[in-house]
Coordinates of C-alpha atoms in Angstrom, one line a residue:
M1 CA 78.7 -70.7 152.6
K2 CA 78.8 -73.0 155.6
R3 CA 76.0 -75.1 154.1
I4 CA 77.7 -75.2 150.7
G5 CA 81.0 -76.1 152.2
R6 CA 79.5 -78.9 154.3
R7 CA 77.7 -80.4 151.4
T8 CA 80.8 -80.3 149.2
L9 CA 82.8 -81.9 152.0
M10 CA 80.3 -84.6 152.4
A11 CA 80.4 -85.4 148.7
T12 CA 84.2 -85.4 148.7
V13 CA 84.7 -87.8 151.6
T14 CA 82.1 -90.1 150.1
L15 CA 83.9 -90.2 146.8
T16 CA 87.3 -90.8 148.4
A17 CA 85.9 -93.8 150.2
G18 CA 85.4 -95.3 146.7
A19 CA 81.6 -95.0 146.7
L20 CA 79.5 -93.1 144.1
L21 CA 77.8 -90.0 145.5
A22 CA 74.1 -90.0 144.7
P23 CA 73.3 -87.1 142.4
V24 CA 70.6 -84.6 142.9
A25 CA 67.3 -85.9 141.5
V26 CA 66.1 -84.4 138.2
E27 CA 63.1 -85.0 136.0
A28 CA 63.6 -86.5 132.5
A29 CA 61.1 -86.5 129.7
A30 CA 59.8 -89.9 128.8
A31 CA 60.7 -91.0 125.2
D32 CA 58.2 -92.4 122.8
N33 CA 58.6 -96.2 122.6
T34 CA 55.6 -96.9 120.4
P35 CA 56.0 -98.9 117.3
A36 CA 55.0 -95.8 115.2
A37 CA 57.9 -93.9 116.7
M38 CA 60.3 -96.8 115.8
G39 CA 59.3 -96.8 112.2
K40 CA 56.5 -99.3 112.9
Q41 CA 58.9 -101.8 114.5
D42 CA 58.2 -102.8 118.1
P43 CA 61.4 -102.0 120.1
V44 CA 60.9 -105.1 122.3
R45 CA 60.9 -107.4 119.3
V46 CA 64.0 -105.9 117.7
L47 CA 65.8 -105.9 121.1
E48 CA 64.8 -109.6 121.5
R49 CA 66.5 -110.4 118.2
A50 CA 69.8 -109.1 119.7
A51 CA 69.5 -110.6 123.2
H52 CA 71.3 -113.6 124.5
P53 CA 69.5 -115.2 127.5
L54 CA 71.5 -115.8 130.8
R55 CA 71.2 -119.2 132.4
T56 CA 72.1 -117.8 135.8
T57 CA 74.0 -115.0 137.6
E58 CA 75.6 -117.3 140.1
P59 CA 79.2 -118.4 139.5
G60 CA 80.2 -122.0 138.8
G61 CA 78.8 -124.6 136.5
D62 CA 78.2 -124.5 132.8
T63 CA 79.1 -121.2 131.0
A64 CA 77.8 -122.1 127.5
D65 CA 75.4 -119.1 127.8
L66 CA 78.5 -116.8 128.0
R67 CA 80.0 -118.0 124.7
A68 CA 78.5 -115.1 122.8
L69 CA 79.9 -112.7 125.4
S70 CA 83.4 -114.0 124.6
G71 CA 82.8 -113.1 121.0
M72 CA 81.7 -109.6 121.9
I73 CA 84.8 -109.1 124.0
A74 CA 87.0 -110.3 121.2
D75 CA 90.5 -108.9 121.5
A76 CA 89.8 -106.4 124.3
T77 CA 92.5 -106.4 127.0
V78 CA 90.5 -104.3 129.5
V79 CA 86.8 -104.9 130.1
G80 CA 84.8 -102.6 132.4
L81 CA 81.9 -104.3 134.2
G82 CA 79.5 -101.9 135.8
E83 CA 76.8 -102.1 138.4
A84 CA 73.6 -100.1 138.7
T85 CA 73.7 -100.2 142.5
H86 CA 76.6 -100.6 144.8
G87 CA 74.9 -103.3 146.8
S88 CA 73.0 -105.9 144.9
H89 CA 73.8 -109.7 145.1
E90 CA 73.2 -110.4 141.4
F91 CA 75.6 -107.7 140.2
F92 CA 78.3 -108.9 142.5
T93 CA 77.9 -112.6 141.7
M94 CA 77.7 -111.9 138.0
K95 CA 81.0 -110.2 138.2
E96 CA 82.6 -113.3 139.7
R97 CA 80.9 -115.4 137.1
V98 CA 82.1 -113.3 134.2
F99 CA 85.6 -113.0 135.6
R100 CA 85.9 -116.8 136.1
H101 CA 84.7 -117.3 132.5
L102 CA 87.2 -114.7 131.2
V103 CA 90.0 -116.3 133.2
E104 CA 89.2 -119.8 131.9
K105 CA 88.3 -118.9 128.3
K106 CA 89.9 -115.6 127.4
G107 CA 93.2 -115.5 129.3
F108 CA 92.2 -112.7 131.8
T109 CA 94.2 -112.7 135.0
T110 CA 93.4 -109.5 137.0
F111 CA 90.3 -108.3 138.8
A112 CA 90.4 -104.6 139.4
L113 CA 88.0 -102.9 141.8
E114 CA 87.0 -99.3 142.6
L115 CA 89.1 -99.6 145.7
S116 CA 92.3 -97.9 146.9
W117 CA 95.5 -99.0 145.2
S118 CA 97.0 -99.8 148.6
A119 CA 94.1 -102.0 149.7
G120 CA 94.3 -103.8 146.4
L121 CA 97.9 -104.7 147.0
R122 CA 97.1 -106.2 150.4
I123 CA 94.5 -108.4 148.9
D124 CA 96.9 -109.4 146.1
D125 CA 99.6 -110.2 148.6
Y126 CA 97.2 -112.7 150.1
L127 CA 96.3 -114.2 146.8
Q128 CA 100.0 -114.8 145.9
T129 CA 101.3 -116.0 149.3
G130 CA 98.3 -117.4 151.1
K131 CA 99.3 -115.7 154.3
G132 CA 96.2 -115.0 156.3
D133 CA 92.7 -115.9 155.3
A134 CA 90.3 -114.4 152.8
R135 CA 87.6 -113.4 155.4
S136 CA 90.0 -111.4 157.6
I137 CA 91.7 -109.8 154.6
A138 CA 88.4 -108.8 153.2
A139 CA 87.2 -107.4 156.6
Q140 CA 90.4 -105.3 156.8
T141 CA 90.5 -103.9 153.3
L142 CA 86.8 -103.6 152.4
A143 CA 85.5 -102.4 155.8
N144 CA 82.7 -99.8 155.6
S145 CA 82.7 -100.0 151.8
P146 CA 79.7 -101.3 149.7
W147 CA 81.9 -104.3 148.8
D148 CA 82.2 -105.5 152.4
R149 CA 79.9 -108.3 151.5
E150 CA 79.9 -112.1 151.4
E151 CA 80.0 -112.1 147.6
F152 CA 83.4 -110.5 147.6
V153 CA 84.7 -112.9 150.2
H154 CA 83.6 -115.7 147.9
L155 CA 85.4 -114.0 145.0
I156 CA 88.7 -113.7 146.9
E157 CA 88.4 -117.3 148.1
W158 CA 87.9 -118.5 144.6
M159 CA 90.9 -116.5 143.4
R160 CA 93.1 -117.9 146.1
D161 CA 91.9 -121.5 145.3
Y162 CA 92.6 -120.9 141.6
N163 CA 96.2 -119.8 142.4
R164 CA 96.8 -122.9 144.5
A165 CA 95.8 -125.0 141.5
H166 CA 97.5 -122.8 138.9
P167 CA 100.8 -121.5 140.4
A168 CA 102.3 -120.9 137.0
R169 CA 99.5 -118.6 135.9
P170 CA 98.1 -116.9 139.0
V171 CA 95.2 -114.4 139.0
H172 CA 95.6 -111.0 140.6
F173 CA 93.5 -108.4 142.5
M174 CA 94.2 -104.7 142.1
G175 CA 92.6 -101.5 143.5
D176 CA 92.6 -98.7 141.0
D177 CA 91.3 -95.8 143.1
I178 CA 92.5 -93.0 145.3
G179 CA 94.1 -94.0 148.6
A180 CA 91.2 -93.7 151.0
P181 CA 90.0 -94.0 153.7
S182 CA 93.6 -94.3 154.8
L183 CA 97.2 -94.7 153.7
D184 CA 98.9 -96.6 156.4
D185 CA 102.6 -96.5 157.3
A186 CA 103.2 -99.9 155.7
F187 CA 102.2 -98.5 152.3
F188 CA 104.6 -95.6 152.7
G189 CA 107.1 -98.3 153.6
R190 CA 106.8 -99.9 150.2
V191 CA 108.4 -96.7 148.8
S192 CA 110.9 -95.9 151.6
G193 CA 111.9 -99.5 151.9
Y194 CA 112.9 -99.6 148.3
M195 CA 114.9 -96.4 148.5
E196 CA 116.6 -97.6 151.7
K197 CA 117.7 -100.8 150.0
N198 CA 118.6 -99.5 146.6
H199 CA 119.3 -95.7 146.9
P200 CA 120.1 -95.0 150.6
E201 CA 121.7 -91.7 149.8
A202 CA 118.2 -90.4 148.8
L203 CA 116.3 -91.8 151.8
P204 CA 116.8 -88.7 154.1
R205 CA 115.3 -86.5 151.4
L206 CA 112.4 -88.8 150.9
N207 CA 111.6 -89.0 154.6
E208 CA 111.8 -85.2 154.8
L209 CA 109.3 -84.9 151.9
Y210 CA 106.9 -87.3 153.6
A211 CA 107.2 -85.8 157.0
G212 CA 103.8 -84.6 158.4
L213 CA 102.0 -86.8 155.9
R214 CA 103.0 -90.3 156.7
P215 CA 100.7 -92.0 157.5
I216 CA 97.2 -90.7 156.6
D217 CA 95.2 -92.6 159.2
D218 CA 91.9 -90.9 158.5
V219 CA 91.0 -89.1 155.3
F220 CA 88.0 -87.4 156.9
A221 CA 90.3 -85.8 159.6
Y222 CA 92.9 -85.0 157.0
L223 CA 90.4 -82.9 155.0
G224 CA 89.9 -80.8 158.2
R225 CA 93.4 -79.5 157.9
P226 CA 93.9 -76.0 156.4
L227 CA 93.8 -76.0 152.6
A228 CA 97.2 -74.3 152.3
Q229 CA 98.8 -77.1 154.4
R230 CA 97.2 -79.8 152.3
Q231 CA 98.4 -78.1 149.1
E232 CA 101.9 -77.9 150.5
L233 CA 101.9 -81.5 151.5
A234 CA 100.6 -82.5 148.0
A235 CA 103.4 -80.6 146.4
R236 CA 105.9 -82.5 148.5
T237 CA 104.4 -85.8 147.6
Q238 CA 104.9 -84.8 143.9
Q239 CA 108.5 -84.1 144.7
A240 CA 108.8 -87.4 146.4
W241 CA 107.4 -89.2 143.3
E242 CA 109.9 -87.3 141.1
L243 CA 112.7 -88.2 143.5
V244 CA 111.9 -91.9 143.1
S245 CA 111.4 -91.6 139.3
S246 CA 114.8 -90.0 138.9
R247 CA 116.3 -93.3 139.9
Q248 CA 114.8 -95.0 136.8
G249 CA 118.2 -96.0 135.5
S250 CA 117.9 -99.0 137.7
G251 CA 115.0 -100.2 135.6
S252 CA 114.3 -103.2 137.9
E253 CA 110.9 -104.7 138.7
A254 CA 111.2 -103.3 142.2
F255 CA 111.8 -99.8 140.9
H256 CA 108.7 -99.8 138.7
W257 CA 106.5 -100.9 141.7
A258 CA 108.1 -98.3 144.0
E259 CA 107.6 -95.6 141.5
Q260 CA 103.9 -96.6 141.0
N261 CA 103.4 -96.6 144.8
A262 CA 104.9 -93.2 145.1
R263 CA 102.6 -92.0 142.3
S264 CA 99.6 -93.3 144.2
I265 CA 100.6 -91.4 147.3
A266 CA 100.9 -88.2 145.1
Q267 CA 97.6 -88.9 143.4
T268 CA 95.9 -89.2 146.8
A269 CA 97.4 -86.1 148.3
K270 CA 96.4 -84.1 145.2
F271 CA 92.9 -85.3 145.4
L272 CA 92.8 -84.3 149.0
T273 CA 93.5 -80.6 148.1
L274 CA 89.7 -80.2 147.6
D275 CA 88.6 -76.8 148.8
P276 CA 85.3 -77.3 150.7
A277 CA 84.4 -73.6 150.2
D278 CA 84.7 -74.0 146.4
P279 CA 82.0 -76.2 144.8
D280 CA 83.9 -76.1 141.4
S281 CA 86.8 -77.8 143.1
L282 CA 84.7 -81.0 143.5
N283 CA 84.1 -81.3 139.7
G284 CA 87.7 -80.9 138.8
L285 CA 89.0 -83.3 141.3
Q286 CA 86.3 -85.9 140.5
R287 CA 87.5 -85.7 136.9
F288 CA 91.0 -86.2 138.2
R289 CA 89.9 -89.2 140.2
D290 CA 88.4 -91.0 137.2
E291 CA 91.6 -90.2 135.3
V292 CA 93.7 -91.7 138.1
M293 CA 91.6 -94.9 138.1
A294 CA 92.1 -95.2 134.3
Q295 CA 95.8 -94.5 134.6
N296 CA 96.3 -97.1 137.3
V297 CA 94.5 -99.8 135.2
A298 CA 96.5 -98.9 132.1
W299 CA 99.7 -99.0 134.1
W300 CA 98.9 -102.4 135.5
Q301 CA 97.9 -103.8 132.1
Q302 CA 100.9 -102.4 130.3
H303 CA 103.4 -103.4 133.0
T304 CA 102.1 -106.9 133.8
G305 CA 100.7 -107.8 130.4
D306 CA 97.6 -109.0 132.2
K307 CA 94.1 -108.8 130.7
V308 CA 92.0 -106.9 133.2
L309 CA 88.3 -106.9 134.3
V310 CA 87.5 -103.5 135.9
S311 CA 84.7 -103.5 138.4
A312 CA 83.1 -100.2 139.2
H313 CA 79.7 -98.3 139.1
N314 CA 78.1 -97.7 135.7
N315 CA 79.0 -94.1 136.0
H316 CA 82.7 -94.9 136.1
I317 CA 83.1 -97.7 133.5
G318 CA 80.8 -96.2 130.9
Y319 CA 81.9 -93.8 128.2
A320 CA 79.6 -91.2 129.7
S321 CA 77.9 -90.8 133.1
D322 CA 74.3 -89.8 133.8
N323 CA 75.5 -86.8 135.7
P324 CA 78.1 -84.9 133.6
E325 CA 78.2 -82.0 136.0
L326 CA 79.6 -84.1 138.8
Y327 CA 81.4 -86.6 136.5
P328 CA 82.6 -84.6 133.5
K329 CA 84.7 -87.4 132.1
T330 CA 84.6 -91.0 133.2
Q331 CA 87.2 -93.7 133.8
G332 CA 85.8 -95.5 130.8
S333 CA 86.2 -92.4 128.6
F334 CA 89.8 -92.0 129.7
L335 CA 90.4 -95.8 129.1
R336 CA 89.0 -95.4 125.6
D337 CA 91.5 -92.5 125.0
M338 CA 94.4 -94.6 126.2
L339 CA 93.5 -98.1 124.8
G340 CA 91.1 -97.5 121.9
A341 CA 89.2 -100.6 120.9
R342 CA 91.2 -102.6 123.5
Y343 CA 88.7 -101.2 126.1
L344 CA 85.1 -102.5 126.2
P345 CA 82.5 -101.4 128.8
I346 CA 79.6 -103.6 129.9
G347 CA 76.8 -101.8 131.7
F348 CA 74.0 -103.2 133.9
T349 CA 70.3 -102.3 134.2
F350 CA 67.6 -103.9 136.4
N351 CA 63.9 -103.7 136.6
R352 CA 63.1 -104.1 140.2
G353 CA 64.4 -105.4 143.5
S354 CA 66.5 -104.6 146.6
F355 CA 69.9 -103.2 147.2
L356 CA 72.1 -101.6 149.9
S357 CA 72.5 -97.8 150.2
K358 CA 72.4 -95.1 152.9
D359 CA 70.0 -92.4 154.1
A360 CA 72.8 -89.9 153.9
A361 CA 76.0 -89.7 151.9
L362 CA 78.2 -89.2 155.0
G363 CA 77.9 -91.7 157.9
G364 CA 75.3 -94.2 158.7
D365 CA 75.1 -97.9 157.8
W366 CA 74.4 -99.7 154.6
K367 CA 70.8 -100.9 154.7
K368 CA 68.2 -102.4 152.4
F369 CA 66.0 -100.4 150.0
T370 CA 63.5 -101.8 147.6
V371 CA 62.1 -100.4 144.3
G372 CA 59.2 -101.7 142.2
G373 CA 59.2 -102.3 138.5
A374 CA 60.3 -99.5 136.2
G375 CA 57.5 -97.4 134.8
P376 CA 56.7 -96.6 131.1
G377 CA 59.2 -94.3 129.4
R378 CA 62.2 -95.7 131.3
N379 CA 64.9 -97.8 129.5
E380 CA 64.4 -100.7 132.0
H381 CA 60.6 -100.9 131.3
T382 CA 61.2 -101.7 127.7
L383 CA 64.2 -103.9 128.3
D384 CA 62.3 -106.0 130.9
Q385 CA 59.6 -106.9 128.3
V386 CA 62.2 -108.8 126.3
G387 CA 61.2 -112.5 126.8
Y388 CA 64.3 -113.8 128.4
G389 CA 64.2 -112.2 131.9
D390 CA 68.0 -111.9 132.4
F391 CA 70.0 -111.4 129.2
Y392 CA 72.8 -109.5 127.5
L393 CA 73.2 -107.9 124.1
D394 CA 76.0 -106.4 121.9
V395 CA 74.9 -102.7 121.6
R396 CA 77.2 -102.1 118.7
K397 CA 75.9 -105.0 116.5
A398 CA 72.2 -104.8 117.4
P399 CA 69.8 -104.5 114.4
A400 CA 69.5 -100.9 113.1
A401 CA 66.1 -100.4 114.7
A402 CA 67.3 -101.7 118.1
R403 CA 70.4 -99.5 117.9
A404 CA 68.2 -96.5 117.1
W405 CA 66.2 -97.2 120.3
L406 CA 69.4 -97.7 122.3
N407 CA 70.8 -94.3 121.1
V408 CA 67.9 -92.4 122.7
A409 CA 68.4 -91.0 126.2
R410 CA 65.7 -92.1 128.6
P411 CA 65.4 -92.1 132.4
T412 CA 67.4 -95.0 133.9
L413 CA 68.0 -95.8 137.6
N414 CA 71.6 -95.8 138.9
V415 CA 71.9 -95.9 142.7
G416 CA 75.1 -95.0 144.6
T417 CA 75.8 -94.2 148.2
Q418 CA 72.5 -92.3 149.0
F419 CA 68.9 -93.2 148.4
P420 CA 66.2 -92.2 147.5
E421 CA 67.4 -91.4 144.0
Q422 CA 65.5 -90.6 140.8
P423 CA 66.3 -91.9 137.4
R424 CA 68.5 -89.8 135.1
D425 CA 68.7 -89.8 131.3
V426 CA 71.0 -92.4 129.8
A427 CA 71.5 -93.3 126.1
I428 CA 72.7 -96.9 126.5
A429 CA 74.5 -97.0 123.1
K430 CA 76.5 -93.9 124.0
S431 CA 77.6 -95.3 127.3
F432 CA 78.3 -99.0 126.8
D433 CA 79.3 -101.5 124.2
V434 CA 77.5 -104.4 125.8
L435 CA 74.5 -104.3 128.2
I436 CA 73.4 -106.9 130.8
H437 CA 69.8 -106.5 131.9
L438 CA 68.4 -108.3 135.0
H439 CA 64.7 -108.7 135.8
E440 CA 65.1 -108.6 139.6
V441 CA 67.9 -108.2 142.1
R442 CA 68.2 -108.5 145.9
E443 CA 70.4 -106.9 148.5
A444 CA 74.0 -108.2 148.8
D445 CA 74.7 -110.5 151.7
R446 CA 76.4 -109.4 155.0
P447 CA 79.7 -111.2 155.6
A448 CA 79.3 -114.5 157.5
P449 CA 80.6 -114.4 161.1

């Protein structure tokens, strides 16, 4: 039981830090990709008919090669953009390139990241006010995460520059995840400060409900508290949220943000009621986490009216994950329930290259790992034979023979927090509406001094 509890706890703290836990390796049967199995049609050739070549993955310059992507996105108001690893340069730079294109051509204005709601607000404060500098803000909010990389500093810098040039139509940054690894006192102050100013008679009760919880300096230490205490504190945060919500008659902009911030505190406290002695607890709370990420994106989109690009791992933004035991329902599946056709997920695959991961899910440093080209029977092996190297395709509108191939589950590599990892079965057409395939990737860059 001690061993089970420790492994479950390790998984939990990794997830609350916003990084994907590497699933247990499984073997998957290789599918038949021969022309005979495809009704005498070579899958490479039919995929090539649907593919659109990419000029580059680097942001800036001509985006004519992304025009077809604009058509695929059509009227979607929320676009999920995945990543097959948490630490590859090309995935990160392609996110900036796609976001900039969507801002300039499709009216998108928010970049959402698999990061805590509170950290996202701090980054957005910088984007709107210019107080501070991008590098220090990134160091404070992204520290120890897989996104603590030069590529994200570059994204934040571009967003701030854009806002200077377009003050009437600024872009925003949001974090849609559970509040980890900390919820500092300043974030609680966003709720209590609103109540003090607008409903001072309710402030003593709010402070009473948050007593013993404010702040959560270290989620890892917090999980060491007795389960009963964490459950009692979670119930009190729910009451605090209800207390703020009961003042909805004010209906002001400040009220809506205070209510959402109180909701985020309650969401985090509920997630942290994980019972390390109960392995089933992880599955239920991981489903809750994906639901929370979807709810936060939907709230932002509906409240602000912004079109949103959601950046997360493939196993979050897709309609289905490659590990349904750990991820029984994804953020993408929840968003489809909430938004219908207004949500569109874009997945990533890659053939070979380097990325950042860890030797163990808990602790340690992000370091470089390298994999060779995908072997026969894997999705990436066939995709990489398409003649364009780097390309994207609309899974929904691919020729019938290509779509038949895309509907078959085959081993596909998705790397999270821990490596080594083995490919798991993925049916591309059942997970994504659009797919981007890259021939080769390299590890993301450390932040410059």
